[in-house]
Coordinates of C-alpha atoms (C1' of nucleotides) in Angstrom, one line a residue:
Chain A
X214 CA 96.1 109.9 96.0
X215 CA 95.6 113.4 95.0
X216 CA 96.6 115.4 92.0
X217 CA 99.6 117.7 93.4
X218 CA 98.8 119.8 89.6
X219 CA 94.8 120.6 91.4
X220 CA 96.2 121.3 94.9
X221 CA 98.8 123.6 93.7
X222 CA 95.6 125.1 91.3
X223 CA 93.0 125.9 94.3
X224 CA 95.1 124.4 97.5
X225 CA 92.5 126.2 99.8
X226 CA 89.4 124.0 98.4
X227 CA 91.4 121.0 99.6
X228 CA 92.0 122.0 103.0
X229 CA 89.1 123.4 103.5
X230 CA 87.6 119.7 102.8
X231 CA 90.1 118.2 104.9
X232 CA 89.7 120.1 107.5
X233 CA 86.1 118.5 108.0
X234 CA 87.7 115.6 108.6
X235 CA 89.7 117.2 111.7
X236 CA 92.2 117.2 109.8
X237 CA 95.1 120.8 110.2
X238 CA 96.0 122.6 107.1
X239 CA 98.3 120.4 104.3
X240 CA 99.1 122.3 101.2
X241 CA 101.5 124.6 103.0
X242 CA 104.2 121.9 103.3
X243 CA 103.1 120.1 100.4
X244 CA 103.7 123.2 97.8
X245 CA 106.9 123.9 99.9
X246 CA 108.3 120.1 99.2
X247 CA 106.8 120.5 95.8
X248 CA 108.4 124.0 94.7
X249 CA 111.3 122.5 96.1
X250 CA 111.5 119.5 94.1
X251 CA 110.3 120.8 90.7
X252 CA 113.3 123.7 91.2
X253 CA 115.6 120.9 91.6
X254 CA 114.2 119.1 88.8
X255 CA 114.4 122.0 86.5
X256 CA 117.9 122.8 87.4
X257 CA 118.7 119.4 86.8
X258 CA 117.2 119.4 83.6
X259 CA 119.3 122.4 82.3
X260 CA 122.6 119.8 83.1
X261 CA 121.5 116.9 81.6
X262 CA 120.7 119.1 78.5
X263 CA 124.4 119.9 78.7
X264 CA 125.8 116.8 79.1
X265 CA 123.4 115.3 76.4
X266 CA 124.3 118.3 73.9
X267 CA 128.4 117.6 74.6
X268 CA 128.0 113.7 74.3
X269 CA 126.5 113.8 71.1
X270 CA 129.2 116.4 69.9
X271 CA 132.1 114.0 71.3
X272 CA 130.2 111.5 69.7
X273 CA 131.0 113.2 66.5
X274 CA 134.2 114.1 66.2
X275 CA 135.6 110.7 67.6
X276 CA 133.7 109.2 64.8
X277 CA 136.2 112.0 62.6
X278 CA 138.9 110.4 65.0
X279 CA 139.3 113.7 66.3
X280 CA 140.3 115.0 69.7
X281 CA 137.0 115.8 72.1
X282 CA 139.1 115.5 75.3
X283 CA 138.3 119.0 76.0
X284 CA 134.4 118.2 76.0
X285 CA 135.3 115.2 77.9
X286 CA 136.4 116.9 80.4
X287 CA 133.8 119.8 80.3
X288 CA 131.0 116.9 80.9
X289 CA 132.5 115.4 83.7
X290 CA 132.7 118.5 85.6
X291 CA 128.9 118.7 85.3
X292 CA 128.7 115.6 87.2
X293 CA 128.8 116.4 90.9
X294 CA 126.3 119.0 90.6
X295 CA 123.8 116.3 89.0
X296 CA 124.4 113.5 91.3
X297 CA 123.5 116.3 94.2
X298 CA 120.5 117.7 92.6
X299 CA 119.6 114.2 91.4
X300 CA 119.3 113.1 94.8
X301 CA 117.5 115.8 96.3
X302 CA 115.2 115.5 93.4
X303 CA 114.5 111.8 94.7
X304 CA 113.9 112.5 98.4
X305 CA 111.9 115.3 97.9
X306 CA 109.8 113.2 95.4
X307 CA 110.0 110.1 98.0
X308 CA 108.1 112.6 100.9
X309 CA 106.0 114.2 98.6
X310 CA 104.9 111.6 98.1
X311 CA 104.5 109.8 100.9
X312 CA 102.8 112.5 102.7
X313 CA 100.6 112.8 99.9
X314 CA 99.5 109.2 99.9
X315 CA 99.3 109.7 103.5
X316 CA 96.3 111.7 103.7
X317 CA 92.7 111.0 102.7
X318 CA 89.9 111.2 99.8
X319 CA 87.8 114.6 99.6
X320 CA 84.8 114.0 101.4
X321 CA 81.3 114.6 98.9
X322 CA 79.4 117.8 99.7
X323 CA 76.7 116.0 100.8
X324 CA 78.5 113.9 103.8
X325 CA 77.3 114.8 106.8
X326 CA 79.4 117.1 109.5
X327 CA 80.6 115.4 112.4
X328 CA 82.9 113.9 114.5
X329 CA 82.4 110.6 115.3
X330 CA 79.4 107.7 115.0
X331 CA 77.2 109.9 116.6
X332 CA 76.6 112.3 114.0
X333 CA 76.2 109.7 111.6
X334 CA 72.8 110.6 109.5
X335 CA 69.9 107.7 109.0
X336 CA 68.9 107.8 105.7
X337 CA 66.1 105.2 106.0
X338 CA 65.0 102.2 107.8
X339 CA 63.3 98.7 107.1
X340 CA 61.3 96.4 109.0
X341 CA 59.9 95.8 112.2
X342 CA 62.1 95.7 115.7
X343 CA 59.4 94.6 118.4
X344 CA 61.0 94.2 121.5
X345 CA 61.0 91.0 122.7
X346 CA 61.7 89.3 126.1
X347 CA 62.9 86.3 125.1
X348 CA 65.9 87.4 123.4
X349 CA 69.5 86.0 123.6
X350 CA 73.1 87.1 122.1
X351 CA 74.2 85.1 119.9
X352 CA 77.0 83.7 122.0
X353 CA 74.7 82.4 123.8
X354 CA 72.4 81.0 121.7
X355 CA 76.0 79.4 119.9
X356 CA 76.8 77.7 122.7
X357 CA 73.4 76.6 123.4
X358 CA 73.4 75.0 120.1
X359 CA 76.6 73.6 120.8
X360 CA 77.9 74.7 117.7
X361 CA 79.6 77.6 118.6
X362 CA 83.3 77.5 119.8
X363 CA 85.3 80.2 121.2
X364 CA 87.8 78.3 123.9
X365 CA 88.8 75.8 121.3
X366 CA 89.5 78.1 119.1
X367 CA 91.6 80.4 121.7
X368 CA 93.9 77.3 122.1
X369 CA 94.4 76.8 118.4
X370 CA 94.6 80.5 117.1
X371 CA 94.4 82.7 119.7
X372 CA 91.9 85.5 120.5
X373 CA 89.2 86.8 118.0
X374 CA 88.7 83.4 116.0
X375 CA 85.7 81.1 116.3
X376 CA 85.0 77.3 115.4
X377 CA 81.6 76.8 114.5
X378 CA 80.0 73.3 113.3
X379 CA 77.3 71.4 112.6
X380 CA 73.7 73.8 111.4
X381 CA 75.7 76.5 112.3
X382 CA 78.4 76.4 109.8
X383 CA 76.1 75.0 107.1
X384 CA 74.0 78.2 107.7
X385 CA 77.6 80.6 107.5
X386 CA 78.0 78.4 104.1
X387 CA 74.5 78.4 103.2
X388 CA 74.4 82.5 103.5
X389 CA 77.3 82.9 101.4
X390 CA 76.5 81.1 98.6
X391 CA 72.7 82.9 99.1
X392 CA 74.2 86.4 98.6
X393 CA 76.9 85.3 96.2
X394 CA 73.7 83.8 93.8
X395 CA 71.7 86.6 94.1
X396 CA 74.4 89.1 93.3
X397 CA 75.2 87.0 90.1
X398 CA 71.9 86.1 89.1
X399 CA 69.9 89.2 90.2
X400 CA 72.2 92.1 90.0
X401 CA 74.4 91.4 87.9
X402 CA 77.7 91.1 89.0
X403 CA 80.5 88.9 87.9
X404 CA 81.8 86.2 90.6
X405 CA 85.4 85.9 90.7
X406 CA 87.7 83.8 92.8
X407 CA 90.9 85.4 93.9
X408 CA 94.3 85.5 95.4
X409 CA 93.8 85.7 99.1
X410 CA 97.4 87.2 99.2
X411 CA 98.7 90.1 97.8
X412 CA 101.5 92.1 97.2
X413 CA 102.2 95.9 98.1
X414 CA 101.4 97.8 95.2
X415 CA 98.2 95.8 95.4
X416 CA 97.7 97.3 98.7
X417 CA 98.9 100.5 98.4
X418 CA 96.5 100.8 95.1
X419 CA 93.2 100.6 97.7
X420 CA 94.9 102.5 100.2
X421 CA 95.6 100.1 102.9
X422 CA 99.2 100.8 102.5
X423 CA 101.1 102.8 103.5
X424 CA 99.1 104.6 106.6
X425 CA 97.5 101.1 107.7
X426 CA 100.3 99.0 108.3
X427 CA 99.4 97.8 111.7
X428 CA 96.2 96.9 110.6
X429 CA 97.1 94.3 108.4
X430 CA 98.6 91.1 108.3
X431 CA 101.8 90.5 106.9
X432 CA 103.7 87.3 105.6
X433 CA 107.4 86.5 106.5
X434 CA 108.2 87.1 102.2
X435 CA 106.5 90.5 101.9
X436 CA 102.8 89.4 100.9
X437 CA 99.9 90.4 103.2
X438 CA 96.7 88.9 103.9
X439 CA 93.6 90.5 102.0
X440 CA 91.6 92.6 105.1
X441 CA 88.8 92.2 102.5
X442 CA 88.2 91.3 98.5
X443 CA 88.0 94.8 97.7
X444 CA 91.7 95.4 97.5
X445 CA 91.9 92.1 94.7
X446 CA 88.8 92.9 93.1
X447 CA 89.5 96.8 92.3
X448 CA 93.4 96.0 91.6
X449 CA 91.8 93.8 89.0
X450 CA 91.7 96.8 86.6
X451 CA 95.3 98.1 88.5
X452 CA 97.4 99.8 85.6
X453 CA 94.8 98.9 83.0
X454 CA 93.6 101.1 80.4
X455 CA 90.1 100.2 79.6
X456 CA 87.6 101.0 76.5
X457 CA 84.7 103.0 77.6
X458 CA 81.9 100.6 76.9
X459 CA 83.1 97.8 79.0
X460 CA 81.9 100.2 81.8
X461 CA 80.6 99.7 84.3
X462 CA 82.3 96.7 85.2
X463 CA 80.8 95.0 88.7
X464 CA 82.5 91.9 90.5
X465 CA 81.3 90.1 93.5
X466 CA 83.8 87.7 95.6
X467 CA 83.0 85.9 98.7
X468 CA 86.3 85.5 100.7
X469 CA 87.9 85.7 104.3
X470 CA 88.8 89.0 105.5
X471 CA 91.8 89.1 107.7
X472 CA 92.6 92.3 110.1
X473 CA 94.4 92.7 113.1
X474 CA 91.7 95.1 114.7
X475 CA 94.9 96.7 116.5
X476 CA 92.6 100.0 117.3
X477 CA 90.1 98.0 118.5
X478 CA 91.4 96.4 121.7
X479 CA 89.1 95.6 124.0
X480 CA 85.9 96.3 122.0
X481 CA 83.5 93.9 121.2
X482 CA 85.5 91.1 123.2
X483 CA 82.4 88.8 123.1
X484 CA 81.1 86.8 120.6
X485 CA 82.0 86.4 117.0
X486 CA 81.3 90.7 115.8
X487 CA 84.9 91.5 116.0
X488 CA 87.7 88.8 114.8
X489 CA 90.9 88.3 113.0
X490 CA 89.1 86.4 110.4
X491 CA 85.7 86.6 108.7
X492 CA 83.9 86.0 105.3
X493 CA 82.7 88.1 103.0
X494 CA 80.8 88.8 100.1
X495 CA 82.1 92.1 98.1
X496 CA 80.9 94.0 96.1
X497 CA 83.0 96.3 93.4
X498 CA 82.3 98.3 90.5
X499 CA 84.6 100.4 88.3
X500 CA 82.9 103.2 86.3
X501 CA 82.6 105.6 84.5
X502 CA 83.1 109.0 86.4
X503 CA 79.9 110.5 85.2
X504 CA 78.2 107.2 86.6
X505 CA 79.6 106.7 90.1
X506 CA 77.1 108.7 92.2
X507 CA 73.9 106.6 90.4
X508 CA 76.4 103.0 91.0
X509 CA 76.8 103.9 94.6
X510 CA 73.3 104.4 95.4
X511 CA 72.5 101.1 93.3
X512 CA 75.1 99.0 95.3
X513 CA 73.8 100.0 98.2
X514 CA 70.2 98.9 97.3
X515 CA 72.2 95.4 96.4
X516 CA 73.4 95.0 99.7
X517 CA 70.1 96.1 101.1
X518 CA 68.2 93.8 99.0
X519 CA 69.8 90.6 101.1
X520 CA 68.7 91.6 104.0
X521 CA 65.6 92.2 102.8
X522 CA 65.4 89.0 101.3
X523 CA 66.5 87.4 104.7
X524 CA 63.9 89.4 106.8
X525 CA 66.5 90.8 108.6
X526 CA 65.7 94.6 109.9
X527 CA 68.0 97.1 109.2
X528 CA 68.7 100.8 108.8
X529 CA 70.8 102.7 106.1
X530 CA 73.1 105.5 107.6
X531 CA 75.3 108.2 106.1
X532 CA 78.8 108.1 107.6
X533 CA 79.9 112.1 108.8
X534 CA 82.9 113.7 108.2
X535 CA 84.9 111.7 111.1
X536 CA 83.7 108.6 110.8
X537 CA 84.0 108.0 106.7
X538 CA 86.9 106.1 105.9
X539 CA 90.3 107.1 104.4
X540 CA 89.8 106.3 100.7
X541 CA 86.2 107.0 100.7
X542 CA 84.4 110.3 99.2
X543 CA 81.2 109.0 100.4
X544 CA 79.6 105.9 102.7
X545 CA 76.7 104.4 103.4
X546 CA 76.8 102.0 106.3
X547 CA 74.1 99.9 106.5
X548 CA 73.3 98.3 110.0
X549 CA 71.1 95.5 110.8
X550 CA 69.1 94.7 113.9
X551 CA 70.8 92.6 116.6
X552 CA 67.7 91.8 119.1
X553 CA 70.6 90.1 121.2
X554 CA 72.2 94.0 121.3
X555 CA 69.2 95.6 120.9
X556 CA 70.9 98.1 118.5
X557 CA 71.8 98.4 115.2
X558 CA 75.1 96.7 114.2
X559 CA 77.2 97.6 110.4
X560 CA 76.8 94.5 108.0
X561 CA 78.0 96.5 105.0
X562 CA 79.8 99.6 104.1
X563 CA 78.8 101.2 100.7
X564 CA 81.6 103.4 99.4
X565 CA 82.0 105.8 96.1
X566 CA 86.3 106.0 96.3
X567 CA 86.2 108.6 93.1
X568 CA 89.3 108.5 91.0
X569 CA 91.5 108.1 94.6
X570 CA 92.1 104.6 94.0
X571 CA 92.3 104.9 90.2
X572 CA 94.8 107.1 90.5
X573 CA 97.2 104.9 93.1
X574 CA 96.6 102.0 90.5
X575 CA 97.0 104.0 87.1
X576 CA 93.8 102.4 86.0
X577 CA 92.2 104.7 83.4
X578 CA 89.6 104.1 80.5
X579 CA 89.7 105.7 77.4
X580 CA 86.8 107.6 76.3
X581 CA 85.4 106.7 72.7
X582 CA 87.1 108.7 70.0
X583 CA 89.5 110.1 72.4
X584 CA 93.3 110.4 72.5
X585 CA 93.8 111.0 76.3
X586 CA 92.5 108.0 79.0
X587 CA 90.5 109.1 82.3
X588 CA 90.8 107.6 85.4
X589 CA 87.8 104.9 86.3
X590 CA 86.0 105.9 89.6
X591 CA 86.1 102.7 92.1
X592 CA 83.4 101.8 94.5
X593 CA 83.0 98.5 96.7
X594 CA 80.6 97.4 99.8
X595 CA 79.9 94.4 101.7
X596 CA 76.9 92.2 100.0
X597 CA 77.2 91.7 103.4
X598 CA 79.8 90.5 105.5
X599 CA 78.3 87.2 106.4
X600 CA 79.9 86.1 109.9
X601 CA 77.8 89.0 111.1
X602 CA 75.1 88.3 109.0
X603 CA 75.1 85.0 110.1
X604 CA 74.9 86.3 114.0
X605 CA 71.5 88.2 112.8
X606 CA 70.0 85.3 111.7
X607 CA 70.9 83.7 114.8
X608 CA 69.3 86.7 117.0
X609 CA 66.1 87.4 114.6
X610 CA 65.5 83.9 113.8
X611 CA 66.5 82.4 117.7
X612 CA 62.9 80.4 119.1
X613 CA 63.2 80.4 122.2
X614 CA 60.6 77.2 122.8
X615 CA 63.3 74.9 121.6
X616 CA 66.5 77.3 121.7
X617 CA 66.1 76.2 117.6
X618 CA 67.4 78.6 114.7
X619 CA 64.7 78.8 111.6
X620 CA 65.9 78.8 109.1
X621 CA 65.0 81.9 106.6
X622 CA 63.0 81.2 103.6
X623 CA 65.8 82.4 101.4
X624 CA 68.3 80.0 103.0
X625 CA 66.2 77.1 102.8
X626 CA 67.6 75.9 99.2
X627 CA 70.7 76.0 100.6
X628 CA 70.4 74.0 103.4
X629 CA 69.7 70.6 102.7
X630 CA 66.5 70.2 103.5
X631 CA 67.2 71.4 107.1
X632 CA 64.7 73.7 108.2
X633 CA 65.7 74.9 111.4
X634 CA 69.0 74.3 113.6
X635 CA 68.5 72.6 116.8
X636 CA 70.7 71.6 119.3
X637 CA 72.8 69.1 119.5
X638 CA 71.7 65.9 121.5
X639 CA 73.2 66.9 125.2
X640 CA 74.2 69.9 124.3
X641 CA 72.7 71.4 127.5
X642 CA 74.7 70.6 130.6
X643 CA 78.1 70.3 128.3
X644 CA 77.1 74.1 127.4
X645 CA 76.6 75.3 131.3
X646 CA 79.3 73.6 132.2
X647 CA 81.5 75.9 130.2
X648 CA 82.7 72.8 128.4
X649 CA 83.5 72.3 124.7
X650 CA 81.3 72.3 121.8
X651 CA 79.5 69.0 121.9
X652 CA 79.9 69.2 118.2
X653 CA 82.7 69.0 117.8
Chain B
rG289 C1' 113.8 74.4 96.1
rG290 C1' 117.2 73.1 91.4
rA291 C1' 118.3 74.0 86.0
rU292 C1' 117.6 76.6 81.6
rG293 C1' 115.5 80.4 78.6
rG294 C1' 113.2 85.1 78.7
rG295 C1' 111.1 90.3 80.1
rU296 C1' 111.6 96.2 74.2
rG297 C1' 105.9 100.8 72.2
rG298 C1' 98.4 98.5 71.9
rC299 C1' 100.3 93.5 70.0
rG300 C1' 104.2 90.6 67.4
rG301 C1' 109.2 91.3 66.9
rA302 C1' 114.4 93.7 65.4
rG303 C1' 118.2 95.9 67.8
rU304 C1' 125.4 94.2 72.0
rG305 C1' 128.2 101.4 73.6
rG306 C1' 127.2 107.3 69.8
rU307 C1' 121.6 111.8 66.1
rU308 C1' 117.5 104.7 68.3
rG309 C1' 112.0 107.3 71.1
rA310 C1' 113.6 102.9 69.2
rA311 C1' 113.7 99.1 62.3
rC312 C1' 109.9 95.9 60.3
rG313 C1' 104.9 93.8 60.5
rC314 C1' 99.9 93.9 62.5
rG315 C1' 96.4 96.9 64.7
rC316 C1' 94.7 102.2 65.4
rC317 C1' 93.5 107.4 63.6
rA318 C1' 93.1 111.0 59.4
rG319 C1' 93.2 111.8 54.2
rU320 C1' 93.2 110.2 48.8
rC321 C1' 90.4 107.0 45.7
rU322 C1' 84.9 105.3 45.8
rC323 C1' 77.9 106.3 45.2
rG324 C1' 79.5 104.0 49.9
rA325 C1' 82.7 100.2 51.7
rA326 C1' 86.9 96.9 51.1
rA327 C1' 91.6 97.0 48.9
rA328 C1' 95.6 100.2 47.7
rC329 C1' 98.2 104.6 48.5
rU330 C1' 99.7 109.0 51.6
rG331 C1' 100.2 110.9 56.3
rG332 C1' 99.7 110.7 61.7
rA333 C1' 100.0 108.7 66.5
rA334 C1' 103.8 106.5 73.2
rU335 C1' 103.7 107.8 78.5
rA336 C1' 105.1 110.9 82.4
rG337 C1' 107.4 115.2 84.3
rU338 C1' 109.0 120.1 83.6
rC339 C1' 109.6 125.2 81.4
rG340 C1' 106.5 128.6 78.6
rC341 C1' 100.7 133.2 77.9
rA342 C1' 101.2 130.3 73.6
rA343 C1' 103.5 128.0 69.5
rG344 C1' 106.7 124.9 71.2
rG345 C1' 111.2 123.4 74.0
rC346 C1' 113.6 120.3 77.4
rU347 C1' 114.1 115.8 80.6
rA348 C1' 113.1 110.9 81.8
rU349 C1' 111.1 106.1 80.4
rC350 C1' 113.3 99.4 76.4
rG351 C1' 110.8 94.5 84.0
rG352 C1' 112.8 97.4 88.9
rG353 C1' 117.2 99.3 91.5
rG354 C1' 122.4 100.3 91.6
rG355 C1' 127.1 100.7 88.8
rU356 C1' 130.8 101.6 84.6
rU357 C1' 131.3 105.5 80.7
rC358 C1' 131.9 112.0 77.9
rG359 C1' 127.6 108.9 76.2
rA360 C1' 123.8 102.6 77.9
rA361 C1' 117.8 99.3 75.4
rU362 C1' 123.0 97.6 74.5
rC363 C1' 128.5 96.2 79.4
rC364 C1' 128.7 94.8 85.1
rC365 C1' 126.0 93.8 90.0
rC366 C1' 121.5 92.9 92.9
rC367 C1' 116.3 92.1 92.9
rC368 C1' 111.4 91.0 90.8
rC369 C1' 108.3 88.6 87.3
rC370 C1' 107.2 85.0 83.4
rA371 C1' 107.9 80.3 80.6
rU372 C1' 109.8 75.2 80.3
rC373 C1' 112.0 70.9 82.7
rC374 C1' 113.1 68.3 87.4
rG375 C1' 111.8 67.8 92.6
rC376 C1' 107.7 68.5 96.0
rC377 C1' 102.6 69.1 96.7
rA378 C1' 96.2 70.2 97.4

RNA sequence: GGAUGGGUGGCGGAGUGGUUGAACGCGCCAGUCUCGAAAACUGGAAUAGUCGCAAGGCUAUCGGGGGUUCGAAUCCCCCCCCAUCCGCCA
């Protein structure tokens, strides 16, 4: 959400940042709605002066048991104007604001140009990529391991979902609870369990609502389905007016992510990269403004730091103009290496949201001493999405001797002693014929 | 799901139609006193919008939305949320 006082203050600095987003001029209709409403408003105003002025004047001479039906009559005259102007007032407000809540965050000077992926700019890169000829996709090497199960799961849910078992869903758990430690213990944020469904204004406050809609999923009595733990953890501080020192605040939350991937038909059909449900480990932080730039590059390094941990190659890039998403000043994608692919592929997206989000949820700070409250900045990223995490440790980690999984050194306390998934005892001819998951 | 009781300023808590933006208490800020502090005393302080160069004015806001009325925190209707009890349930 953007300040309409700014836009109406220097409403060419804000298209001219839109616009490298693609996106046509906005202010024009924007300061028409608004001079509209605030002369409504005013007019409005100048009544209900009036009406208070002569009600507080009948009020007085009926308590002299006088005669104020002259006054009575003068107010009620006033009244059809006021319920017109009081309406347009409304409407106007109601597509103010919804066009304004309808268009994106101001894009960082430092973002890129561009239209799409393409132009996206790597910032760095770490480890080694050999190519290798022994490489398989990780549907394959699931189904090898027979612990990977996609036509089940079709039957029960539908397209996009996946039963997995045995090593394979130890190793999902095992990488959770991994990240989740090392974001608690090492970088020091807070874990936090939360609601898995929310309300509107929840998400409306990250901007999922209104212009994503389709995206989401919604429940028969209004609630949706979180698309990821950003939208609970940043609400946590929704309509809260926070002291300054208890900044920055940083919460991490592994949960499922539900999306209905409605623009994404037909993409990444195979395998388990694209489905209606996933886990996640989030990241958010709320700060102070002066501090969001330094938290954004820090979160990323976070994020980073698993996959370093798990020996998993991957580069950092910096999303352009096109391809940064709607609440977002600035993103850093970071993508690890799927030998399966042979390309990079996002685990985590690292975004600063500014005061966009703080200012949909009314969540300010006040600064020490001071009479007025800020808004906090918001920033989250994935610390990393772990179904696709989970597919890289499957690809980097695949031996092809024994179709086994190792199992990374940083997983191994989690795992129970296991030290590498192997398949399941006639796995192999159930898995060529097509059939289902020995496993399960 | 059923029943009952509630939602008022940072917090607690008054207030059932007329200068109530809202008593009182706590907390908060400034000052007096003090070497300094505490206590005591005095004063100040809501949020948003709008008009104005400014000083300042005006409007709205007592869970949300409608309604009655010249006038609503107070009356009526709908909705939401919370608490407790019953039922159900991991």
């Amino acid at each position: 959400m953007h300040d309409i006082r700014a836009i109406r203050e220097e409403p060419d600095v804000y298209d001219r940042n839109w616009a490298r987003r693609g996106l046509p001029p906005q202010t024009p209709p924007i300061l028409k709605m608004d001079g509209e409403r605030r002369a409504a408003q005013t007019e409005l105003q100048t009544l209900q002066q009036q009406r208070n002025e002569k009600s507080k004047e009948i009020g007085a001479i009926k308590a002299k048991k006088g005669d104020a039906q002259t006054l009575m009559d003068e107010v009620a005259a006033l009244k059809t104007r006021m319920t017109e102007l009081e309406e347009r007032e409304k409407t106007l407000a109601a597509e103010l604001d919804m066009h304004l809540s309808s268009i994106p965050n101001l894009l960082a000077d430092d973002v890129p140009d561009g239209k799409d992926e393409n132009n996206n700019k790597e910032v760095r890169k770490w480890g080694e990529t050999p190519r290798r000829n022994d490489v398989k996709d990780h549907a394959d090497i699931g189904a090898g391991l027979g612990m990977m199960d996609f036509e089940t799961a079709a039957k029960v849910s539908g397209a996009r979902f996946v039963f997995l078992s045995a090593g394979l869903a130890r190793l999902e758990r095992a990488l959770a609870q991994f990240m989740l430690d090392t974001h608690t213990e090492e970088h020091g944020y807070a874990e936090v369990s939360a609601p898995l469904l929310v309300n509107t204004d929840t998400m409306y406050g990250t901007g999922q609502l209104p212009k994503f809609r389709d995206d989401q999923f919604e429940t028969t009595d209004g609630r949706w389905l979180v698309p990821t733990a950003e939208v609970v953890l940043t609400n946590l501080v929704r309509e809260d007016i926070l002291d300054e020192d208890v900044l920055p605040r940083r919460y991490t939350a592994f949960t499922p992510c539900f999306r209905k991937e409605a623009g994404a038909a037909g993409k990444d059909t195979r395998g388990m990269l694209r489905q209606h449900q996933f886990y996640k480990v989030e990241l958010v932080s709320i700060t102070h403004p002066d501090e969001s730039w330094k938290e954004h590059e820090r979160m990323t390094e976070c994020a980073e730091n698993i996959l370093k941990k798990l020996k998993l190659p991957y580069r950092t890039v910096s999303l352009c103009a096109g391809d940064i998403g709607f609440g977002s000043m600035k993103t850093y994608d970071i993508e690890v290496w799927l030998p399966g692919q042979g390309r990079y592929r996002e685990v985590s997206s690292c975004s600063n949201c500014g005061d966009f989000q703080a200012r949909r949820m009314k969540a300010r700070f006040r600064p020490a001493g001071a009479k007025d409250t800020q808004f906090v900045h918001t920033l989250n990223g994935s610390g990393v999405a772990v179904g696709r995490a989970l597919i890289a440790v499957m690809e980097n980690y695949y031996d092809a001797d024994d179709a086994g999984i190792i199992v990374p050194d940083a997983l191994l306390p989690y795992m129970g002693g296991i030290k590498k998934v192997m398949p399941l005892e006639g796995i192999d001819a159930a898995a060529q014929k097509g059939k289902k998951a020995a496993g399960l």
